[in-house]
Amino acid sequence: MSRLCIRTSCLLCCLLLLCCLWIRPVVSASRSSGAETSEAGVSEPPIRISVSIFENTGHSYLAGPLSLQCPASSTPASVLELLCSYAYLDSVLLEGETLLSITADDRVYGTSDDGSGWMLIINGQTPDGLSDEDGSDPADENLQLQSGDVLEWIYRVGENNQEVVSADGYAARGGGGLDKTLWQSEYSNLMNRACSWLKSSCRNAEALYTLGSAGVAVDHKYLTNVLREIIDSDPNDAGALADGILAVSFCGISAENISGRNLILELANCPDVDRQEAMLALAAADCNNYSLPKGSSNDRSALLNVILAAQNEDGSVSSLRGETGTTLATALALTALAPYCDDQAVRTASDRGIDYLAAQLDPATGGYLDSSGALSCKTTASVITALSSLGVSLSDERFCPGDTNLLQLMFTLQLDNGSFSETPDGASDIDATEAAILAMVAQKNSHSPYLLRSPVTGSGSPVLPTSEVAAESSEVSVSETDSEPVAGISFLFGAAGLAIGILLGAIALFAAVRLMKRADREDETKD
């Protein structure tokens, strides 16, 4: 009887060990079968794209910037629907691939007769089929995204929402006298290309507010890095303060509380403000109609007086005391003075400045030259900005002696990569590109590019410690199929089965050995 038990136990042990060895091939075959099905079917590996949705009424993000993993066959419309499913947006209204409206936080951002509407930019350019005039998205239902694509939906505000009036009662002068036909539809693509190059080439406060004026969003890492620089800036540097105020304001953040700093009060009390800093400081204060305390060192009256006192007899403006007037300084001064032209003294100074700019135009090139006698992109662009801010048409015979206006002339300095060179045959230049973008914004919108279309009403930004590591973009991952989770579960079950089989085999083997020893003792007793 004992011999039979031994044989039975040994047989059971062998069977259990065979089961253990059989489990792993089955699990492997199951996983391989899933992979083959994925390869044999129409499914493909998911793609990763970058997405942001920015609205210009409050200068805020409705979604993103974030990194999104989505199916390989995704289109812009399916990405919007995906964002709705993840509750980034309340809902979207689509007609095919055309975006009609987005609802977020119970507010609807839709197309309207005044020109408001959504614009889609993919990799810095509008895709084929995009009608830039009405702000609609591409109607091409076959437009499929590729891994690495950057999608930016921007809600553009119509002309009825562009007027900005300061608390002092001065209305932005512009729009009435401008010739709308000068801005051609293809210029929007050229501006998008310039913004795309600038965003990838420069990260500082000047670039940030330049991009913001054009309605171009930046990712979280870009914004965090620039905000940290602004937070660490010198409170006694009026130029840096003005740049910081413009940058945070165009990001939808109040400059009155940027990580605990009130840049407006710091600017109002900043010592030793020179003439050029006063021009930029006034533009920064006016960008969001900030209140400069009356009686402070740099209240609006003081800044205006500094700028007006900088004008020379010939109408030019000197950037520094004791220097001769320049076209660049005069253009910046006129841009800063534009919202105050209801004041007679300011209007007179502006008219004299315009006459000076007209006298400096080079009749041979039709533009403005640098000190070496070459056509200057930055100077030409600055004059465009000043004239557009003041409501002076670029078709005015004083500034358009031939068939080419200043805007068309400036575009001759744009390079294939989207950037602008300072002079003909020059290389990409950040300052020239920034000046060109501001000029395009001013001409397209018919007002100063330093004025927000809608006020920033937020309380400011959260405290951002300087030691904090810049955060990467937020990430959301969505798998097209559940093949990977299923494979993982199968592997876990297989591993558990293997462990149980080994344990049972060990128990059976131990029992067999005990029985064999017991049988041997019984045999010895019988003998």
Short mmCIF file of C-alpha atoms in Angstrom, two decimals:
data_model
loop_
_atom_site.label_atom_id
_atom_site.label_comp_id
_atom_site.label_asym_id
_atom_site.label_seq_id
_atom_site.Cartn_x
_atom_site.Cartn_y
_atom_site.Cartn_z
CA MET A 1 0.00 0.00 0.00
CA SER A 2 2.81 2.38 0.93
CA ARG A 3 4.57 1.63 -2.39
CA LEU A 4 1.42 2.68 -4.24
CA CYS A 5 1.26 5.96 -2.30
CA ILE A 6 4.86 6.70 -3.19
CA ARG A 7 4.30 6.09 -6.86
CA THR A 8 1.14 8.24 -6.79
CA SER A 9 2.94 11.11 -5.05
CA CYS A 10 5.84 11.02 -7.47
CA LEU A 11 3.45 11.05 -10.41
CA LEU A 12 1.58 14.01 -8.93
CA CYS A 13 4.85 15.88 -8.44
CA CYS A 14 5.86 15.33 -12.04
CA LEU A 15 2.48 16.49 -13.29
CA LEU A 16 2.68 19.69 -11.24
CA LEU A 17 6.17 20.45 -12.51
CA LEU A 18 4.99 19.93 -16.09
CA CYS A 19 2.12 22.35 -15.44
CA CYS A 20 4.61 24.93 -14.19
CA LEU A 21 6.69 24.60 -17.34
CA TRP A 22 3.56 24.78 -19.53
CA ILE A 23 2.15 27.97 -17.96
CA ARG A 24 4.93 30.32 -19.18
CA PRO A 25 4.71 29.34 -22.85
CA VAL A 26 0.95 29.86 -22.70
CA VAL A 27 1.36 33.33 -21.21
CA SER A 28 4.05 34.23 -23.74
CA ALA A 29 1.90 32.95 -26.58
CA SER A 30 -1.02 35.00 -25.30
CA ARG A 31 1.08 38.18 -25.21
CA SER A 32 2.60 37.49 -28.63
CA SER A 33 -0.84 36.85 -30.04
CA GLY A 34 -2.00 40.26 -28.77
CA ALA A 35 0.99 42.01 -30.38
CA GLU A 36 0.40 40.22 -33.66
CA THR A 37 -3.23 41.22 -33.61
CA SER A 38 -2.21 44.83 -33.10
CA GLU A 39 0.23 44.62 -35.99
CA ALA A 40 -2.14 42.73 -38.26
CA GLY A 41 -5.06 45.08 -37.53
CA VAL A 42 -5.46 48.75 -38.47
CA SER A 43 -4.33 50.03 -35.07
CA GLU A 44 -1.01 51.88 -34.89
CA PRO A 45 1.11 53.18 -32.01
CA PRO A 46 -0.37 56.32 -30.45
CA ILE A 47 1.14 59.71 -31.20
CA ARG A 48 2.09 62.51 -28.81
CA ILE A 49 1.20 66.11 -29.62
CA SER A 50 1.23 69.46 -27.82
CA VAL A 51 -2.07 71.31 -27.39
CA SER A 52 -3.10 74.72 -26.09
CA ILE A 53 -6.34 76.69 -26.31
CA PHE A 54 -5.97 80.41 -25.62
CA GLU A 55 -8.68 83.07 -25.57
CA ASN A 56 -7.95 86.76 -26.02
CA THR A 57 -10.93 88.22 -24.19
CA GLY A 58 -9.35 87.51 -20.80
CA HIS A 59 -5.92 86.45 -22.08
CA SER A 60 -6.07 83.05 -20.44
CA TYR A 61 -5.75 79.38 -21.32
CA LEU A 62 -8.93 77.35 -21.61
CA ALA A 63 -6.79 74.22 -21.86
CA GLY A 64 -3.09 73.51 -21.69
CA PRO A 65 -0.44 73.94 -22.65
CA LEU A 66 -0.23 70.17 -22.31
CA SER A 67 1.27 67.11 -23.94
CA LEU A 68 -1.41 64.74 -25.17
CA GLN A 69 -1.09 61.12 -26.24
CA CYS A 70 -3.85 60.21 -28.68
CA PRO A 71 -4.65 57.74 -31.47
CA ALA A 72 -2.55 57.86 -34.61
CA SER A 73 -5.57 58.68 -36.76
CA SER A 74 -6.43 61.81 -34.73
CA THR A 75 -7.60 65.02 -36.38
CA PRO A 76 -7.92 68.48 -34.79
CA ALA A 77 -11.63 67.84 -34.26
CA SER A 78 -11.05 64.52 -32.49
CA VAL A 79 -8.48 66.20 -30.24
CA LEU A 80 -11.09 68.76 -29.18
CA GLU A 81 -13.57 65.98 -28.44
CA LEU A 82 -10.87 64.19 -26.44
CA LEU A 83 -10.32 67.32 -24.33
CA CYS A 84 -14.05 67.43 -23.65
CA SER A 85 -14.03 63.81 -22.50
CA TYR A 86 -11.27 64.69 -20.03
CA ALA A 87 -13.25 67.73 -18.79
CA TYR A 88 -10.75 70.33 -19.95
CA LEU A 89 -13.62 71.85 -21.94
CA ASP A 90 -17.34 71.75 -21.27
CA SER A 91 -18.26 71.20 -24.91
CA VAL A 92 -17.30 72.04 -28.49
CA LEU A 93 -19.52 72.74 -31.48
CA LEU A 94 -18.11 71.40 -34.72
CA GLU A 95 -19.30 71.35 -38.29
CA GLY A 96 -17.19 68.60 -39.79
CA GLU A 97 -13.67 69.71 -38.88
CA THR A 98 -14.69 73.37 -38.59
CA LEU A 99 -14.72 74.69 -35.03
CA LEU A 100 -17.72 76.94 -34.40
CA SER A 101 -17.54 77.43 -30.65
CA ILE A 102 -15.98 76.22 -27.40
CA THR A 103 -17.72 76.27 -24.05
CA ALA A 104 -15.48 76.38 -20.98
CA ASP A 105 -16.41 77.34 -17.42
CA ASP A 106 -19.98 77.94 -18.63
CA ARG A 107 -18.82 80.61 -21.07
CA VAL A 108 -19.25 80.25 -24.82
CA TYR A 109 -16.50 81.42 -27.18
CA GLY A 110 -18.03 81.40 -30.63
CA THR A 111 -17.84 83.08 -34.01
CA SER A 112 -19.69 86.36 -34.47
CA ASP A 113 -20.31 89.03 -37.07
CA ASP A 114 -17.73 91.39 -35.53
CA GLY A 115 -14.89 89.08 -36.55
CA SER A 116 -14.49 87.09 -33.35
CA GLY A 117 -13.68 83.44 -33.94
CA TRP A 118 -11.25 80.57 -33.56
CA MET A 119 -7.96 80.28 -35.40
CA LEU A 120 -5.96 77.06 -35.51
CA ILE A 121 -2.19 77.13 -35.86
CA ILE A 122 -0.29 73.89 -36.42
CA ASN A 123 3.48 74.03 -35.98
CA GLY A 124 3.43 77.81 -36.21
CA GLN A 125 1.42 77.99 -39.43
CA THR A 126 -2.21 77.88 -40.41
CA PRO A 127 -3.04 74.56 -42.10
CA ASP A 128 -4.28 74.30 -45.66
CA GLY A 129 -7.94 75.18 -45.93
CA LEU A 130 -7.90 77.66 -43.04
CA SER A 131 -9.79 80.80 -43.88
CA ASP A 132 -7.95 83.42 -41.88
CA GLU A 133 -10.52 86.08 -42.65
CA ASP A 134 -13.38 84.45 -40.78
CA GLY A 135 -11.30 82.57 -38.20
CA SER A 136 -12.69 79.15 -39.09
CA ASP A 137 -10.80 75.91 -38.75
CA PRO A 138 -9.82 73.78 -41.73
CA ALA A 139 -12.64 71.91 -43.40
CA ASP A 140 -10.32 69.13 -44.56
CA GLU A 141 -11.67 66.07 -42.81
CA ASN A 142 -8.65 64.03 -43.93
CA LEU A 143 -6.16 66.21 -42.02
CA GLN A 144 -4.36 63.72 -39.75
CA LEU A 145 -1.91 64.75 -37.09
CA GLN A 146 1.65 63.50 -36.77
CA SER A 147 3.63 62.79 -33.63
CA GLY A 148 5.33 65.99 -32.44
CA ASP A 149 2.73 68.36 -33.92
CA VAL A 150 2.01 71.53 -31.94
CA LEU A 151 -1.64 72.66 -32.07
CA GLU A 152 -2.66 76.12 -30.90
CA TRP A 153 -6.28 77.23 -30.98
CA ILE A 154 -6.49 81.00 -30.49
CA TYR A 155 -9.73 82.89 -29.96
CA ARG A 156 -9.41 86.18 -31.79
CA VAL A 157 -11.43 89.14 -30.57
CA GLY A 158 -13.42 91.14 -33.10
CA GLU A 159 -12.94 94.84 -33.73
CA ASN A 160 -15.79 95.83 -31.44
CA ASN A 161 -13.70 94.65 -28.48
CA GLN A 162 -10.42 96.32 -29.36
CA GLU A 163 -10.89 99.86 -28.05
CA VAL A 164 -9.04 100.62 -24.82
CA VAL A 165 -9.83 103.71 -22.76
CA SER A 166 -7.68 104.78 -19.84
CA ALA A 167 -9.01 105.96 -16.49
CA ASP A 168 -7.86 109.47 -17.35
CA GLY A 169 -10.37 109.56 -20.20
CA TYR A 170 -7.88 109.35 -23.05
CA ALA A 171 -9.06 107.01 -25.79
CA ALA A 172 -6.64 105.08 -27.96
CA ARG A 173 -6.33 107.00 -31.21
CA GLY A 174 -6.38 104.73 -34.22
CA GLY A 175 -8.51 102.72 -36.54
CA GLY A 176 -10.52 105.53 -38.07
CA GLY A 177 -7.95 106.73 -40.57
CA LEU A 178 -6.30 103.43 -41.41
CA ASP A 179 -6.73 101.77 -44.77
CA LYS A 180 -7.89 98.24 -43.99
CA THR A 181 -7.03 97.06 -47.50
CA LEU A 182 -3.32 97.38 -46.74
CA TRP A 183 -3.44 94.27 -44.57
CA GLN A 184 -3.57 91.29 -46.89
CA SER A 185 -4.67 87.81 -45.86
CA GLU A 186 -1.29 86.24 -46.54
CA TYR A 187 0.32 88.62 -44.04
CA SER A 188 -1.25 86.61 -41.21
CA ASN A 189 0.72 83.55 -42.29
CA LEU A 190 3.90 85.62 -42.43
CA MET A 191 3.25 86.88 -38.91
CA ASN A 192 2.59 83.35 -37.66
CA ARG A 193 5.89 82.19 -39.12
CA ALA A 194 7.73 85.05 -37.44
CA CYS A 195 6.09 84.24 -34.09
CA SER A 196 6.95 80.55 -34.45
CA TRP A 197 10.61 81.39 -35.03
CA LEU A 198 10.73 83.84 -32.14
CA LYS A 199 9.09 81.39 -29.74
CA SER A 200 11.64 78.72 -30.54
CA SER A 201 14.63 81.10 -30.53
CA CYS A 202 14.20 83.40 -27.55
CA ARG A 203 12.82 83.22 -24.02
CA ASN A 204 12.69 86.57 -22.28
CA ALA A 205 10.18 89.22 -21.26
CA GLU A 206 10.38 91.14 -24.56
CA ALA A 207 9.69 88.00 -26.58
CA LEU A 208 6.85 87.00 -24.25
CA TYR A 209 4.87 90.25 -24.60
CA THR A 210 5.62 90.39 -28.31
CA LEU A 211 4.11 86.93 -28.74
CA GLY A 212 1.26 87.88 -26.42
CA SER A 213 0.40 90.93 -28.48
CA ALA A 214 0.06 88.64 -31.49
CA GLY A 215 -2.14 86.22 -29.54
CA VAL A 216 0.42 83.41 -29.59
CA ALA A 217 0.47 81.10 -26.58
CA VAL A 218 3.60 79.63 -25.00
CA ASP A 219 3.98 76.41 -23.03
CA HIS A 220 4.19 76.21 -19.26
CA LYS A 221 7.96 75.73 -19.13
CA TYR A 222 8.57 78.80 -21.31
CA LEU A 223 6.26 80.90 -19.14
CA THR A 224 7.73 79.67 -15.87
CA ASN A 225 11.29 80.44 -16.94
CA VAL A 226 10.42 84.01 -17.98
CA LEU A 227 8.33 84.62 -14.86
CA ARG A 228 11.28 83.58 -12.72
CA GLU A 229 13.50 86.09 -14.52
CA ILE A 230 10.91 88.81 -13.93
CA ILE A 231 10.60 87.91 -10.25
CA ASP A 232 14.38 88.12 -9.87
CA SER A 233 14.68 91.43 -11.78
CA ASP A 234 16.16 94.56 -10.23
CA PRO A 235 13.42 96.75 -8.65
CA ASN A 236 15.52 99.82 -9.48
CA ASP A 237 15.76 99.03 -13.22
CA ALA A 238 12.85 100.88 -14.87
CA GLY A 239 13.40 99.22 -18.23
CA ALA A 240 13.30 95.72 -16.74
CA LEU A 241 10.22 96.61 -14.70
CA ALA A 242 8.41 97.90 -17.79
CA ASP A 243 9.30 94.78 -19.77
CA GLY A 244 8.11 92.62 -16.88
CA ILE A 245 4.80 94.49 -16.59
CA LEU A 246 4.10 94.06 -20.30
CA ALA A 247 5.09 90.39 -20.26
CA VAL A 248 2.94 89.29 -17.32
CA SER A 249 -0.01 91.43 -18.43
CA PHE A 250 -0.10 89.85 -21.88
CA CYS A 251 -0.11 86.47 -20.12
CA GLY A 252 -3.26 87.40 -18.20
CA ILE A 253 -1.46 88.05 -14.89
CA SER A 254 -1.83 91.29 -12.97
CA ALA A 255 1.49 93.09 -12.59
CA GLU A 256 0.29 94.33 -9.21
CA ASN A 257 1.00 90.91 -7.70
CA ILE A 258 3.61 88.81 -9.42
CA SER A 259 4.76 86.30 -6.81
CA GLY A 260 4.25 88.92 -4.10
CA ARG A 261 5.86 91.81 -5.98
CA ASN A 262 3.87 94.87 -7.07
CA LEU A 263 5.71 95.88 -10.23
CA ILE A 264 3.43 98.90 -10.70
CA LEU A 265 4.36 100.49 -7.38
CA GLU A 266 7.99 99.65 -7.95
CA LEU A 267 7.85 101.37 -11.34
CA ALA A 268 6.06 104.39 -9.87
CA ASN A 269 8.84 104.87 -7.32
CA CYS A 270 11.81 103.73 -9.41
CA PRO A 271 14.70 106.23 -9.27
CA ASP A 272 16.73 107.67 -12.16
CA VAL A 273 14.33 106.89 -15.02
CA ASP A 274 15.81 108.10 -18.31
CA ARG A 275 13.84 109.25 -21.34
CA GLN A 276 13.63 105.96 -23.20
CA GLU A 277 12.69 104.13 -20.01
CA ALA A 278 9.95 106.71 -19.45
CA MET A 279 8.48 105.93 -22.90
CA LEU A 280 8.40 102.20 -22.23
CA ALA A 281 7.18 102.76 -18.65
CA LEU A 282 4.19 104.79 -19.86
CA ALA A 283 3.33 102.12 -22.44
CA ALA A 284 3.60 99.45 -19.73
CA ALA A 285 1.33 101.36 -17.32
CA ASP A 286 -1.23 101.89 -20.08
CA CYS A 287 -1.21 98.29 -21.34
CA ASN A 288 -3.74 97.27 -18.70
CA ASN A 289 -4.77 100.73 -17.49
CA TYR A 290 -2.76 100.33 -14.29
CA SER A 291 -3.04 103.05 -11.68
CA LEU A 292 0.20 104.94 -11.00
CA PRO A 293 -0.28 106.75 -7.66
CA LYS A 294 -0.46 110.52 -8.19
CA GLY A 295 2.48 112.31 -6.69
CA SER A 296 4.81 109.35 -7.10
CA SER A 297 8.15 109.88 -8.83
CA ASN A 298 6.86 108.33 -12.03
CA ASP A 299 3.13 108.98 -12.17
CA ARG A 300 1.56 109.53 -15.58
CA SER A 301 2.02 113.30 -15.51
CA ALA A 302 5.70 112.93 -14.68
CA LEU A 303 6.27 110.36 -17.44
CA LEU A 304 4.43 112.50 -19.99
CA ASN A 305 6.49 115.55 -19.04
CA VAL A 306 9.73 113.59 -19.45
CA ILE A 307 8.73 112.45 -22.94
CA LEU A 308 7.50 115.87 -24.06
CA ALA A 309 10.66 117.50 -22.73
CA ALA A 310 12.74 115.07 -24.78
CA GLN A 311 11.42 116.48 -28.06
CA ASN A 312 13.75 118.74 -30.01
CA GLU A 313 13.00 121.72 -32.23
CA ASP A 314 12.94 119.60 -35.38
CA GLY A 315 10.30 117.28 -33.87
CA SER A 316 12.71 114.45 -33.12
CA VAL A 317 13.00 112.85 -29.69
CA SER A 318 16.25 112.08 -27.88
CA SER A 319 16.46 108.84 -25.95
CA LEU A 320 19.10 110.28 -23.60
CA ARG A 321 19.71 113.81 -22.38
CA GLY A 322 22.35 115.58 -24.46
CA GLU A 323 21.99 113.31 -27.48
CA THR A 324 20.52 114.20 -30.85
CA GLY A 325 17.10 112.91 -31.78
CA THR A 326 16.73 109.58 -33.57
CA THR A 327 14.02 107.97 -35.66
CA LEU A 328 13.81 105.00 -33.29
CA ALA A 329 13.36 107.13 -30.18
CA THR A 330 10.83 109.37 -31.92
CA ALA A 331 8.77 106.38 -33.06
CA LEU A 332 8.74 104.87 -29.56
CA ALA A 333 7.77 108.20 -28.03
CA LEU A 334 4.86 108.66 -30.47
CA THR A 335 3.64 105.13 -29.74
CA ALA A 336 3.66 105.84 -26.00
CA LEU A 337 1.88 109.19 -26.50
CA ALA A 338 -0.83 107.78 -28.79
CA PRO A 339 -3.48 107.19 -26.05
CA TYR A 340 -3.14 110.82 -24.87
CA CYS A 341 -3.69 112.72 -28.11
CA ASP A 342 -6.90 114.32 -26.84
CA ASP A 343 -4.58 116.59 -24.88
CA GLN A 344 -3.60 119.51 -27.07
CA ALA A 345 0.04 119.58 -25.98
CA VAL A 346 0.39 115.88 -26.76
CA ARG A 347 -1.39 116.28 -30.10
CA THR A 348 0.95 119.09 -31.10
CA ALA A 349 4.01 117.07 -30.10
CA SER A 350 2.69 114.08 -32.03
CA ASP A 351 2.12 116.11 -35.19
CA ARG A 352 5.65 117.50 -35.01
CA GLY A 353 7.00 113.99 -34.48
CA ILE A 354 5.09 112.70 -37.52
CA ASP A 355 6.55 115.49 -39.66
CA TYR A 356 10.03 114.52 -38.47
CA LEU A 357 9.47 110.85 -39.35
CA ALA A 358 8.26 111.85 -42.81
CA ALA A 359 11.41 113.92 -43.33
CA GLN A 360 13.64 110.97 -42.39
CA LEU A 361 12.18 108.62 -45.00
CA ASP A 362 14.77 107.61 -47.58
CA PRO A 363 13.24 108.30 -51.01
CA ALA A 364 15.55 105.83 -52.76
CA THR A 365 14.48 102.78 -50.73
CA GLY A 366 11.15 104.08 -49.47
CA GLY A 367 12.09 103.07 -45.93
CA TYR A 368 14.35 104.01 -43.04
CA LEU A 369 18.11 103.49 -42.91
CA ASP A 370 20.54 102.57 -40.16
CA SER A 371 23.75 104.44 -39.38
CA SER A 372 25.58 102.59 -42.19
CA GLY A 373 23.04 103.65 -44.81
CA ALA A 374 21.35 100.24 -45.15
CA LEU A 375 17.62 99.66 -44.92
CA SER A 376 16.79 98.99 -41.25
CA CYS A 377 14.05 96.54 -40.32
CA LYS A 378 13.85 97.66 -36.70
CA THR A 379 13.57 101.37 -37.55
CA THR A 380 11.08 100.81 -40.37
CA ALA A 381 8.99 98.53 -38.14
CA SER A 382 9.03 101.04 -35.28
CA VAL A 383 7.72 103.77 -37.58
CA ILE A 384 4.93 101.45 -38.77
CA THR A 385 4.00 100.84 -35.12
CA ALA A 386 3.95 104.57 -34.35
CA LEU A 387 1.89 105.51 -37.41
CA SER A 388 -0.60 102.68 -36.82
CA SER A 389 -0.96 103.66 -33.16
CA LEU A 390 -1.70 107.26 -34.16
CA GLY A 391 -4.11 106.35 -36.93
CA VAL A 392 -1.90 107.52 -39.79
CA SER A 393 -2.32 105.41 -42.91
CA LEU A 394 0.72 103.78 -44.46
CA SER A 395 -0.69 104.88 -47.83
CA ASP A 396 -0.16 108.51 -46.78
CA GLU A 397 1.95 110.04 -49.56
CA ARG A 398 4.44 111.29 -46.98
CA PHE A 399 5.30 107.69 -46.11
CA CYS A 400 4.57 105.99 -49.40
CA PRO A 401 6.37 107.90 -52.16
CA GLY A 402 6.14 104.98 -54.60
CA ASP A 403 4.06 101.89 -55.12
CA THR A 404 5.47 100.06 -52.07
CA ASN A 405 4.34 100.98 -48.57
CA LEU A 406 6.40 100.51 -45.41
CA LEU A 407 4.75 97.21 -44.51
CA GLN A 408 5.50 95.66 -47.89
CA LEU A 409 9.05 96.97 -47.68
CA MET A 410 9.51 95.43 -44.24
CA PHE A 411 8.43 92.01 -45.54
CA THR A 412 11.33 92.05 -47.99
CA LEU A 413 13.56 91.56 -44.93
CA GLN A 414 11.80 88.36 -43.80
CA LEU A 415 13.87 85.21 -44.21
CA ASP A 416 12.76 81.73 -45.23
CA ASN A 417 12.71 80.53 -41.60
CA GLY A 418 10.16 83.21 -40.69
CA SER A 419 12.55 85.53 -38.87
CA PHE A 420 13.57 89.03 -39.96
CA SER A 421 17.05 90.33 -40.63
CA GLU A 422 17.99 93.83 -39.56
CA THR A 423 19.39 94.72 -42.99
CA PRO A 424 19.18 93.22 -46.49
CA ASP A 425 21.27 90.05 -46.84
CA GLY A 426 21.59 89.87 -43.06
CA ALA A 427 21.05 86.97 -40.67
CA SER A 428 18.15 86.25 -38.36
CA ASP A 429 17.86 88.97 -35.74
CA ILE A 430 15.76 88.72 -32.57
CA ASP A 431 15.31 92.48 -32.07
CA ALA A 432 14.33 92.97 -35.71
CA THR A 433 11.85 90.08 -35.56
CA GLU A 434 10.25 91.42 -32.37
CA ALA A 435 9.93 94.89 -33.89
CA ALA A 436 8.43 93.45 -37.08
CA ILE A 437 5.83 91.41 -35.16
CA LEU A 438 4.79 94.46 -33.11
CA ALA A 439 4.48 96.46 -36.34
CA MET A 440 2.30 93.78 -37.91
CA VAL A 441 0.07 93.62 -34.83
CA ALA A 442 -0.29 97.41 -34.79
CA GLN A 443 -1.19 97.59 -38.48
CA LYS A 444 -3.55 94.61 -38.41
CA ASN A 445 -5.41 95.73 -35.25
CA SER A 446 -5.23 99.47 -35.91
CA HIS A 447 -3.91 100.41 -32.49
CA SER A 448 -0.81 100.26 -30.32
CA PRO A 449 0.46 96.69 -29.86
CA TYR A 450 1.21 97.57 -26.23
CA LEU A 451 -2.51 97.85 -25.38
CA LEU A 452 -4.40 94.77 -24.22
CA ARG A 453 -7.65 94.13 -26.05
CA SER A 454 -9.34 93.14 -22.81
CA PRO A 455 -8.24 94.09 -19.29
CA VAL A 456 -6.55 91.68 -16.93
CA THR A 457 -8.71 91.46 -13.84
CA GLY A 458 -6.96 88.67 -11.97
CA SER A 459 -5.38 89.18 -8.55
CA GLY A 460 -1.94 88.14 -9.74
CA SER A 461 0.16 85.01 -9.78
CA PRO A 462 0.90 82.40 -7.11
CA VAL A 463 4.23 82.61 -5.34
CA LEU A 464 6.90 81.06 -7.53
CA PRO A 465 10.06 80.30 -5.53
CA THR A 466 13.25 81.03 -7.45
CA SER A 467 14.60 77.64 -6.42
CA GLU A 468 11.68 75.78 -7.97
CA VAL A 469 12.62 73.64 -10.94
CA ALA A 470 10.78 74.67 -14.09
CA ALA A 471 7.87 72.31 -14.57
CA GLU A 472 7.42 70.44 -17.79
CA SER A 473 4.18 70.64 -19.74
CA SER A 474 1.21 68.86 -18.22
CA GLU A 475 0.64 65.46 -19.73
CA VAL A 476 -2.49 63.48 -20.47
CA SER A 477 -2.20 60.00 -21.94
CA VAL A 478 -4.99 58.20 -23.76
CA SER A 479 -4.44 54.75 -25.28
CA GLU A 480 -6.19 53.80 -28.48
CA THR A 481 -6.74 50.19 -27.30
CA ASP A 482 -6.50 48.30 -24.04
CA SER A 483 -3.99 45.78 -25.41
CA GLU A 484 -1.16 46.89 -23.13
CA PRO A 485 -3.17 46.75 -19.87
CA VAL A 486 -4.60 43.36 -20.86
CA ALA A 487 -1.11 42.02 -21.61
CA GLY A 488 0.04 43.28 -18.23
CA ILE A 489 -2.83 41.55 -16.45
CA SER A 490 -2.14 38.30 -18.35
CA PHE A 491 1.48 38.45 -17.32
CA LEU A 492 0.50 38.89 -13.67
CA PHE A 493 -1.86 35.91 -13.82
CA GLY A 494 0.83 33.82 -15.51
CA ALA A 495 3.41 34.74 -12.91
CA ALA A 496 0.97 33.94 -10.09
CA GLY A 497 0.14 30.56 -11.67
CA LEU A 498 3.82 29.75 -12.03
CA ALA A 499 4.49 30.56 -8.39
CA ILE A 500 1.54 28.45 -7.21
CA GLY A 501 2.62 25.53 -9.41
CA ILE A 502 6.14 25.59 -8.04
CA LEU A 503 4.81 25.77 -4.48
CA LEU A 504 2.48 22.82 -5.00
CA GLY A 505 5.25 20.85 -6.71
CA ALA A 506 7.56 21.47 -3.78
CA ILE A 507 4.89 20.35 -1.31
CA ALA A 508 4.23 17.19 -3.33
CA LEU A 509 7.94 16.43 -3.54
CA PHE A 510 8.37 16.95 0.18
CA ALA A 511 5.42 14.63 0.87
CA ALA A 512 6.86 11.97 -1.46
CA VAL A 513 10.22 12.05 0.29
CA ARG A 514 8.52 11.68 3.69
CA LEU A 515 6.50 8.72 2.43
CA MET A 516 9.60 7.05 0.98
CA LYS A 517 11.44 7.36 4.29
CA ARG A 518 8.45 6.00 6.17
CA ALA A 519 8.22 3.03 3.76
CA ASP A 520 11.91 2.27 4.29
CA ARG A 521 11.43 2.23 8.07
CA GLU A 522 8.46 -0.11 7.75
CA ASP A 523 10.50 -2.48 5.56
CA GLU A 524 13.32 -2.50 8.10
CA THR A 525 10.85 -3.33 10.89
CA LYS A 526 9.40 -6.23 8.93
CA ASP A 527 12.89 -7.56 8.26
#
